Amino acid sequence: MPAPPGRLAIDLDAIAGNWLKLCGLAAPAAVAGVVKADAYGLGMDRVTPALRRAGCSLFFVAGLEEGASLRALLPDVEIAVLSAPVEGFQAAYRDYRLLPVLNHAGDLAAWPGEDAVLHIDTGMTRLGLDPADAAALEQRRFRLVMSHLACADEPDHPLNEAQRRLFTELAARFDAPASLANSSGVFLGPGYRFDLARPGMALYGLNPTPGEANPMQPVIRLEARVLQVREAGRPLTVGYGATAEVRAGRRLATVAAGYADGYLRAASPGAGAMLHGREVPLIGRVSMDSIVLDVTGLPPGSVNPGDWAVLIGEGVDADALAEAAGTIGYEILTSLGARYARSYTGGGGSGA
Ligand SMILES: Cc1ncc(COP(=O)(O)O)c(C=O)c1O
């Protein structure tokens, strides 16, 4: 096998450490693990055993397939699926011992059992029962009653307090544990933590407190090889659309990661990478399989084909890359491509 042009290192101990940190912050509330979308792109098969070993015993996934995969990995945990079974798939939820999250009246009618999560919409307007309809269910028992915050990453947003108040009132009507906070919600204060927090992004090292220092440990390091280095002998334009111009004498390194690898096209201009410990800017458009870095600031001859550029790591974090691309760190992680050679450290696992 030829050497891969990109490599993605995932630190399972950092994920477990982030979960334990959130447990400390949320206590006495318990903390689940949100591992949908293949554990935010980092690999459910490696992430969930590491979380389990750290003590996590309740996981949230998005759909039946994810639930079935997780059940095969972890026979002894609770798995909540954020969508209830569609007609004909109730038996599969039972077979895999999945807790459906019941979002609307149809879900509630189709799943009469107590082994379910009731989701009440308090302001997200995506999934969940209208609060007015929740009153009729007070006699029913559920494993958990939950709602989801729309603006938890904006502590001053008035919707946070409105959702917290409404959920406090609604949850008190049910004889079941209650859950409201996602990662950022944990940091909004004790009033948001209820009985269970449901963090995802903070486990994976994204910053749940935007605008402040990231309290979580970094989890990933993404690197790609330098393919070619050139010095401009005359003024040149760089890449598709000739959107960037460089003067004679600038040195450019072409690096093997592009939008097909989830290195978002919108990241340029604005994004940077690390090369030999120095931050270097992207120049020109992101191509399918490559980007170009302006390495003029590094000593001549110091950058060569085969060198590794750090695209995420060493201070260039997924949140910064997301900001350059006009998106959020979640999209950076869940877009990480299949061409990277993945390696895992820690987690009590067996390495790469
Ligand atoms: C219902 C629900 N709860 C919890 C989470 C975890 O959120 P975060 O990754 O922001 O912690 C999500 C993620 O989108 C979600 O949809």
Coordinates of N, CA, C and O in Angstrom, one line a residue, residues 42 201 204-207 214 218-222 264 311-334 336:
L42 N -15.6 10.9 14.3 CA -14.3 10.4 14.8 C -14.3 8.9 15.0 O -13.3 8.3 15.4
M201 N -20.3 17.7 21.2 CA -19.2 18.4 20.6 C -18.0 18.6 21.6 O -16.9 18.5 21.3
Y204 N -15.5 16.0 21.9 CA -14.6 15.8 20.8 C -13.7 17.0 20.7 O -13.0 17.2 19.6
G205 N -13.6 17.8 21.7 CA -12.6 18.9 21.8 C -13.1 20.2 21.2 O -12.3 21.2 21.2
L206 N -14.3 20.3 20.7 CA -14.8 21.6 20.2 C -15.1 22.5 21.4 O -15.3 22.0 22.5
N207 N -15.1 23.8 21.2 CA -15.2 24.8 22.3 C -16.7 25.0 22.6 O -17.4 25.7 21.8
N214 N -11.0 27.7 25.3 CA -11.7 26.3 25.3 C -11.3 25.5 26.5 O -10.1 25.2 26.8
P218 N -7.8 19.2 23.5 CA -7.9 18.9 22.0 C -7.9 17.4 21.8 O -7.2 16.6 22.6
V219 N -8.6 17.0 20.8 CA -8.8 15.5 20.5 C -8.1 15.1 19.2 O -7.6 14.0 19.1
I220 N -8.1 15.9 18.2 CA -7.6 15.4 16.9 C -6.4 16.2 16.4 O -6.2 17.4 16.8
R221 N -5.6 15.5 15.6 CA -4.5 16.2 14.9 C -4.6 15.7 13.4 O -4.7 14.5 13.2
L222 N -4.8 16.6 12.5 CA -4.9 16.3 11.1 C -3.8 16.8 10.3 O -3.5 18.0 10.4
L264 N -13.0 22.2 3.8 CA -14.1 22.9 3.1 C -13.5 24.0 2.2 O -12.6 24.7 2.5
L311 N -3.0 20.6 9.6 CA -4.2 21.3 9.3 C -5.1 21.6 10.4 O -5.8 22.6 10.5
I312 N -5.1 20.6 11.4 CA -5.8 20.8 12.7 C -4.9 20.3 13.7 O -4.5 19.1 13.7
G313 N -4.6 21.2 14.7 CA -3.6 20.8 15.8 C -2.6 21.9 15.9 O -2.6 22.9 15.1
E314 N -1.8 21.8 17.0 CA -0.8 22.9 17.3 C -1.4 24.3 17.3 O -0.8 25.2 16.8
G315 N -2.6 24.4 17.8 CA -3.2 25.7 17.9 C -4.1 26.1 16.8 O -5.0 27.0 16.9
V316 N -4.0 25.4 15.6 CA -5.0 25.6 14.6 C -6.1 24.6 14.9 O -6.0 23.4 14.7
D317 N -7.2 25.0 15.6 CA -8.2 24.1 16.0 C -9.4 24.0 15.0 O -9.5 24.9 14.1
A318 N -10.2 23.0 15.2 CA -11.3 22.8 14.3 C -12.3 24.0 14.3 O -12.9 24.4 13.3
D319 N -12.4 24.7 15.5 CA -13.2 25.9 15.6 C -12.7 27.0 14.7 O -13.5 27.7 14.1
A320 N -11.4 27.2 14.7 CA -10.8 28.3 13.9 C -10.9 28.0 12.5 O -11.2 28.9 11.7
L321 N -10.7 26.7 12.1 CA -10.9 26.4 10.7 C -12.4 26.6 10.3 O -12.7 27.1 9.2
A322 N -13.3 26.3 11.2 CA -14.7 26.5 10.9 C -15.0 27.9 10.7 O -15.7 28.3 9.8
E323 N -14.4 28.8 11.6 CA -14.7 30.2 11.5 C -14.2 30.7 10.1 O -14.9 31.5 9.5
A324 N -13.1 30.3 9.7 CA -12.5 30.7 8.4 C -13.5 30.3 7.3 O -13.6 31.0 6.3
A325 N -14.1 29.2 7.4 CA -15.0 28.6 6.4 C -16.5 29.1 6.6 O -17.4 28.7 5.8
G326 N -16.7 29.9 7.6 CA -18.1 30.4 7.8 C -19.0 29.4 8.3 O -20.2 29.4 8.0
T327 N -18.5 28.4 9.1 CA -19.3 27.3 9.6 C -19.0 27.0 11.0 O -18.4 27.9 11.7
I328 N -19.4 25.9 11.5 CA -19.2 25.5 12.9 C -18.3 24.3 12.9 O -18.2 23.5 12.0
G329 N -17.6 24.1 14.1 CA -16.7 23.0 14.2 C -17.3 21.6 14.0 O -16.7 20.7 13.5
Y330 N -18.6 21.5 14.3 CA -19.3 20.3 14.1 C -19.2 19.8 12.6 O -19.1 18.6 12.3
E331 N -19.4 20.8 11.7 CA -19.3 20.5 10.3 C -17.9 20.1 9.9 O -17.8 19.2 9.0
I332 N -16.9 20.7 10.5 CA -15.5 20.3 10.1 C -15.3 18.8 10.5 O -14.8 18.0 9.8
L333 N -15.7 18.5 11.8 CA -15.5 17.1 12.2 C -16.3 16.1 11.4 O -15.8 15.1 11.0
T334 N -17.6 16.4 11.2 CA -18.4 15.4 10.5 C -18.1 15.3 9.0 O -18.6 14.4 8.4
L336 N -14.8 15.2 8.0 CA -13.5 14.6 7.8 C -13.5 13.4 6.9 O -14.3 12.5 7.1

